[in-house]
């Protein structure tokens, strides 16, 4: 059986989608949350999406004890604590990370955190250009399923694919995760530029040079260039930087406009940016846009000053 840990918008959307293939366990954080979902027949963050009968709503990791494949739809910064509290429930399971980001402090990706805390588990990553509402409503979506074990990856591809959700397999877990983490940071920069009234040309420039930063870090960390050019890299970057369904873009828009942003909304790019800068410094990589986003998020920079920093950099040949 397939289980989903995390009854937020994305976890619920995956559960709804996968219910077309059979029973799915959707685990909310607490029994109170689970009971509210059962009563309403839907999740508040996905209004209008009725849960199919095949979706069994439970509470906590204990609800997933009978599942062989578990999708982890929790924020990157909360992943380690959730895994450590799971006891032995996740031992020898197939764990699929759907979160995107870099853990603060350790500078580790979600798959690395899982492997560290649950060394007996088979680890995979599901990532790419997607919004929860699209998946839940059965709109065509394509994602990258990355697993270092080819045979396990093929089995997962079969298990998690449904008619409207097409999964492309990859063995480049590092590249797939980097694309998902770094594009969120670039989306914040794009949102800040547009929110400050700097125009669509500025957005295009930030997306393009942001992609160059993504490619530089990927190369330095041993990822494949074609992975960054695919769904989990370029595809996700294009979607996240251009649609206001993106929380990271909306957060950037608020920064650019000088408006408050809902603190209850998870913004993975804001949480990951400092860890990415620290990793880039250790690798000797230039990532000026990411560094500027750290300044914006911390309040040490305003958009005008951030753009001045980027535009005053030495002139150079266009290459990654």
Coordinates of C-alpha atoms in Angstrom, one line a residue:
X1 CA 0.0 0.0 0.0
X2 CA 1.1 3.6 -0.7
X3 CA 1.1 6.2 2.1
X4 CA 1.6 9.9 2.2
X5 CA 3.0 11.7 5.3
X6 CA 1.7 15.2 5.3
X7 CA -1.9 16.3 4.6
X8 CA -1.0 19.7 3.2
X9 CA -1.9 20.7 -0.3
X10 CA 0.8 18.8 -2.1
X11 CA 0.6 15.6 0.0
X12 CA -3.2 15.6 -0.3
X13 CA -3.0 16.1 -4.1
X14 CA -0.7 13.2 -4.5
X15 CA -3.0 11.0 -2.3
X16 CA -6.0 12.0 -4.4
X17 CA -4.2 11.2 -7.6
X18 CA -2.8 7.9 -6.5
X19 CA -6.2 6.8 -5.2
X20 CA -7.1 6.0 -8.8
X21 CA -4.8 2.9 -8.4
X22 CA -6.1 1.7 -5.1
X23 CA -6.2 2.5 -1.3
X24 CA -3.9 5.3 -0.1
X25 CA -3.2 6.3 3.5
X26 CA -3.0 10.1 4.0
X27 CA -1.4 10.9 7.4
X28 CA -2.2 14.2 9.0
X29 CA 0.1 15.5 11.8
X30 CA -2.4 15.1 14.6
X31 CA -5.6 13.2 15.3
X32 CA -7.5 16.5 15.5
X33 CA -6.4 17.5 12.0
X34 CA -7.3 14.0 10.7
X35 CA -10.7 14.2 12.2
X36 CA -11.4 17.6 10.7
X37 CA -10.4 16.3 7.2
X38 CA -12.6 13.2 7.6
X39 CA -15.5 15.4 8.7
X40 CA -15.1 17.9 5.8
X41 CA -14.2 15.4 3.2
X42 CA -11.5 17.7 1.9
X43 CA -8.4 19.6 3.0
X44 CA -8.7 23.3 3.7
X45 CA -5.7 24.1 1.5
X46 CA -7.3 22.3 -1.5
X47 CA -10.9 23.7 -1.4
X48 CA -13.3 22.0 -3.8
X49 CA -11.2 18.8 -4.1
X50 CA -13.2 16.0 -2.5
X51 CA -11.2 13.1 -1.1
X52 CA -12.0 9.8 -2.9
X53 CA -13.2 6.9 -0.8
X54 CA -9.9 5.2 -1.5
X55 CA -8.1 7.8 0.6
X56 CA -7.9 6.7 4.2
X57 CA -7.1 9.6 6.5
X58 CA -5.0 8.7 9.6
X59 CA -2.9 10.6 12.1
X60 CA 0.9 10.6 12.6
X61 CA 3.5 8.1 11.3
X62 CA 1.8 5.2 13.1
X63 CA -1.0 5.4 10.4
X64 CA 1.6 4.4 7.8
X65 CA 2.8 1.2 9.4
X66 CA 1.2 -1.0 6.8
X67 CA 2.5 1.0 3.8
X68 CA 5.4 -0.2 1.7
X69 CA 5.9 3.0 -0.2
X70 CA 5.7 6.3 1.7
X71 CA 5.7 9.8 0.1
X72 CA 7.1 12.3 2.5
X73 CA 5.3 15.6 1.9
X74 CA 6.6 17.6 4.8
X75 CA 8.7 20.8 4.7
X76 CA 12.5 20.2 4.3
X77 CA 13.3 22.0 7.6
X78 CA 10.9 19.7 9.5
X79 CA 11.8 16.5 7.8
X80 CA 14.6 15.3 10.2
X81 CA 12.5 15.8 13.3
X82 CA 9.6 13.9 11.8
X83 CA 11.8 11.0 10.8
X84 CA 13.5 10.9 14.2
X85 CA 10.1 10.7 15.9
X86 CA 9.0 7.9 13.7
X87 CA 10.6 5.2 15.7
X88 CA 11.0 2.1 13.5
X89 CA 7.9 2.7 11.3
X90 CA 10.1 3.7 8.3
X91 CA 12.7 1.0 8.6
X92 CA 13.1 -1.0 5.4
X93 CA 10.4 1.1 3.7
X94 CA 10.7 2.9 0.3
X95 CA 10.7 6.6 1.2
X96 CA 10.1 9.2 -1.5
X97 CA 10.9 12.8 -0.7
X98 CA 8.6 15.3 -2.3
X99 CA 9.9 18.4 -0.4
X100 CA 12.4 20.8 -2.1
X101 CA 15.2 22.5 -0.2
X102 CA 18.4 22.4 1.7
X103 CA 18.4 21.7 5.4
X104 CA 19.8 24.6 7.5
X105 CA 22.9 23.8 9.5
X106 CA 23.7 20.5 7.9
X107 CA 23.4 21.8 4.3
X108 CA 22.0 18.4 3.3
X109 CA 19.3 17.6 0.8
X110 CA 16.1 15.8 1.8
X111 CA 17.4 12.4 0.4
X112 CA 20.6 12.8 2.4
X113 CA 18.6 13.5 5.6
X114 CA 16.5 10.4 5.0
X115 CA 19.5 8.3 4.3
X116 CA 21.2 9.5 7.5
X117 CA 18.2 9.0 9.8
X118 CA 16.7 5.9 8.1
X119 CA 19.8 4.0 6.7
X120 CA 17.8 0.9 6.0
X121 CA 15.2 2.6 3.8
X122 CA 15.2 2.8 0.0
X123 CA 15.3 6.5 -0.9
X124 CA 13.9 8.3 -3.9
X125 CA 12.9 11.8 -4.9
X126 CA 9.8 13.1 -6.7
X127 CA 10.2 16.6 -8.0
X128 CA 9.5 18.8 -11.0
X129 CA 7.1 21.5 -12.3
X130 CA 3.8 21.0 -10.5
X131 CA 1.1 22.7 -8.4
X132 CA -1.0 20.8 -6.0
X133 CA -4.3 22.1 -7.5
X134 CA -3.4 20.8 -10.9
X135 CA -2.5 17.3 -9.7
X136 CA -5.6 17.0 -7.5
X137 CA -7.9 18.1 -10.4
X138 CA -6.3 15.6 -12.8
X139 CA -4.6 18.1 -15.1
X140 CA -1.7 16.8 -17.1
X141 CA 1.6 17.0 -15.1
X142 CA 5.1 15.5 -15.7
X143 CA 7.6 15.0 -12.9
X144 CA 11.0 13.5 -12.3
X145 CA 11.4 10.4 -10.2
X146 CA 15.0 10.1 -9.1
X147 CA 16.4 7.0 -7.5
X148 CA 20.0 5.8 -7.6
X149 CA 18.9 2.2 -7.7
X150 CA 17.7 1.6 -11.3
X151 CA 15.5 -1.5 -10.5
X152 CA 13.9 0.3 -7.6
X153 CA 13.3 3.4 -9.7
X154 CA 11.6 1.4 -12.4
X155 CA 9.3 -0.3 -9.8
X156 CA 8.4 3.1 -8.3
X157 CA 7.8 4.6 -11.7
X158 CA 5.1 1.9 -12.3
X159 CA 3.7 2.2 -8.8
X160 CA 3.3 6.0 -8.8
X161 CA 2.3 6.8 -12.4
X162 CA -1.3 7.5 -13.2
X163 CA -3.0 8.6 -16.4
X164 CA -2.5 12.4 -15.9
X165 CA 0.7 12.2 -13.8
X166 CA 3.6 11.1 -16.1
X167 CA 6.9 10.3 -14.3
X168 CA 10.3 10.4 -16.0
X169 CA 12.9 8.3 -14.3
X170 CA 16.4 9.4 -13.4
X171 CA 19.3 8.0 -11.4
X172 CA 20.7 11.5 -10.8
X173 CA 19.3 12.2 -7.3
X174 CA 21.7 15.1 -6.7
X175 CA 20.7 16.9 -9.8
X176 CA 17.0 16.4 -9.3
X177 CA 17.1 17.8 -5.8
X178 CA 19.4 20.7 -6.7
X179 CA 17.0 21.8 -9.4
X180 CA 14.0 21.7 -7.0
X181 CA 15.9 23.6 -4.2
X182 CA 17.6 26.3 -6.2
X183 CA 14.7 27.3 -8.4
X184 CA 12.8 28.4 -5.3
X185 CA 15.5 30.9 -4.5
X186 CA 15.5 32.3 -8.0
X187 CA 11.7 32.6 -7.9
X188 CA 12.0 34.8 -4.9
X189 CA 14.4 37.1 -6.8
X190 CA 12.1 37.2 -9.8
X191 CA 9.1 38.0 -7.6
X192 CA 11.1 40.8 -5.8
X193 CA 12.0 42.4 -9.2
X194 CA 8.5 42.2 -10.5
X195 CA 7.0 43.4 -7.3
X196 CA 9.3 46.4 -7.2
X197 CA 8.2 47.3 -10.8
X198 CA 11.4 46.5 -12.5
X199 CA 9.6 44.8 -15.4
X200 CA 9.4 41.5 -17.2
X201 CA 12.9 41.9 -18.8
X202 CA 14.4 41.9 -15.4
X203 CA 12.5 38.7 -14.6
X204 CA 13.8 37.0 -17.8
X205 CA 17.4 38.1 -16.9
X206 CA 17.1 36.7 -13.4
X207 CA 15.7 33.4 -14.6
X208 CA 18.5 33.0 -17.2
X209 CA 21.3 34.0 -14.9
X210 CA 19.7 32.0 -12.1
X211 CA 19.8 28.9 -14.2
X212 CA 23.5 29.5 -14.7
X213 CA 23.9 29.5 -10.9
X214 CA 22.0 26.3 -10.7
X215 CA 24.1 24.7 -13.4
X216 CA 27.4 25.8 -11.7
X217 CA 26.5 24.3 -8.4
X218 CA 25.2 21.1 -10.0
X219 CA 28.4 20.6 -11.9
X220 CA 30.5 21.2 -8.8
X221 CA 28.4 18.6 -6.9
X222 CA 28.7 16.0 -9.6
X223 CA 25.2 16.2 -11.0
X224 CA 24.5 15.8 -14.7
X225 CA 23.9 18.8 -16.9
X226 CA 21.0 17.1 -18.7
X227 CA 19.2 16.7 -15.3
X228 CA 19.2 20.5 -14.8
X229 CA 18.0 21.0 -18.3
X230 CA 15.0 18.7 -17.7
X231 CA 11.8 18.8 -15.7
X232 CA 13.4 19.0 -12.2
X233 CA 15.6 22.0 -13.2
X234 CA 14.6 24.2 -16.1
X235 CA 11.0 23.0 -16.1
X236 CA 10.5 23.7 -12.5
X237 CA 12.3 27.0 -12.8
X238 CA 10.1 28.2 -15.6
X239 CA 6.9 27.3 -13.7
X240 CA 7.9 28.7 -10.3
X241 CA 9.2 32.0 -11.6
X242 CA 6.2 32.8 -13.7
X243 CA 3.1 31.7 -11.9
X244 CA 1.6 33.4 -8.8
X245 CA 0.5 29.9 -7.6
X246 CA 4.1 29.7 -6.5
X247 CA 4.6 30.5 -2.8
X248 CA 8.2 31.5 -3.5
X249 CA 7.2 33.9 -6.2
X250 CA 4.4 35.4 -4.1
X251 CA 6.8 35.9 -1.2
X252 CA 9.2 37.7 -3.6
X253 CA 6.4 39.9 -4.9
X254 CA 5.6 40.9 -1.3
X255 CA 9.3 41.7 -0.6
X256 CA 9.4 43.9 -3.8
X257 CA 6.2 45.7 -2.9
X258 CA 7.2 46.1 0.8
X259 CA 4.1 44.2 1.9
X260 CA 3.8 41.7 4.7
X261 CA 3.6 38.0 3.9
X262 CA 1.6 35.3 5.7
X263 CA 4.1 33.7 8.1
X264 CA 2.1 30.5 8.2
X265 CA 3.0 29.8 4.5
X266 CA 6.1 27.6 4.0
X267 CA 8.6 29.4 1.7
X268 CA 11.3 26.8 1.1
X269 CA 13.5 29.1 -0.9
X270 CA 13.8 31.6 2.0
X271 CA 14.8 28.8 4.4
X272 CA 17.2 27.2 2.0
X273 CA 19.0 30.2 0.7
X274 CA 21.5 30.7 3.6
X275 CA 22.4 27.0 3.5
X276 CA 23.0 27.2 -0.3
X277 CA 25.2 30.2 0.1
X278 CA 27.3 28.4 2.7
X279 CA 27.7 25.4 0.5
X280 CA 28.6 27.6 -2.5
X281 CA 31.3 29.3 -0.5
X282 CA 32.7 25.9 0.6
X283 CA 32.8 24.8 -3.1
X284 CA 34.2 28.2 -4.3
X285 CA 31.2 28.9 -6.5
X286 CA 29.9 32.4 -7.4
X287 CA 26.1 32.6 -6.8
X288 CA 25.3 36.3 -6.7
X289 CA 21.5 36.0 -7.1
X290 CA 21.3 33.5 -4.3
X291 CA 23.4 35.8 -2.1
X292 CA 21.2 38.8 -2.9
X293 CA 18.1 36.7 -1.9
X294 CA 19.7 36.0 1.5
X295 CA 20.1 39.7 2.0
X296 CA 16.5 40.4 1.0
X297 CA 15.1 37.7 3.2
X298 CA 17.1 38.8 6.2
X299 CA 16.2 42.4 5.7
X300 CA 19.8 43.5 5.2
X301 CA 19.1 44.5 1.6
X302 CA 16.3 46.3 -0.2
X303 CA 15.4 45.5 -3.8
X304 CA 17.0 48.6 -5.2
X305 CA 20.2 47.9 -3.4
X306 CA 20.1 44.3 -4.5
X307 CA 19.7 45.2 -8.1
X308 CA 22.5 47.6 -7.9
X309 CA 24.7 44.9 -6.5
X310 CA 23.9 42.6 -9.4
X311 CA 24.2 45.3 -12.1
X312 CA 27.5 46.6 -10.8
X313 CA 29.2 43.3 -11.1
X314 CA 32.1 43.2 -13.6
X315 CA 31.1 42.8 -17.2
X316 CA 31.8 39.2 -18.5
X317 CA 31.3 36.8 -21.3
X318 CA 28.0 34.9 -21.2
X319 CA 28.6 31.4 -19.9
X320 CA 27.9 29.4 -16.8

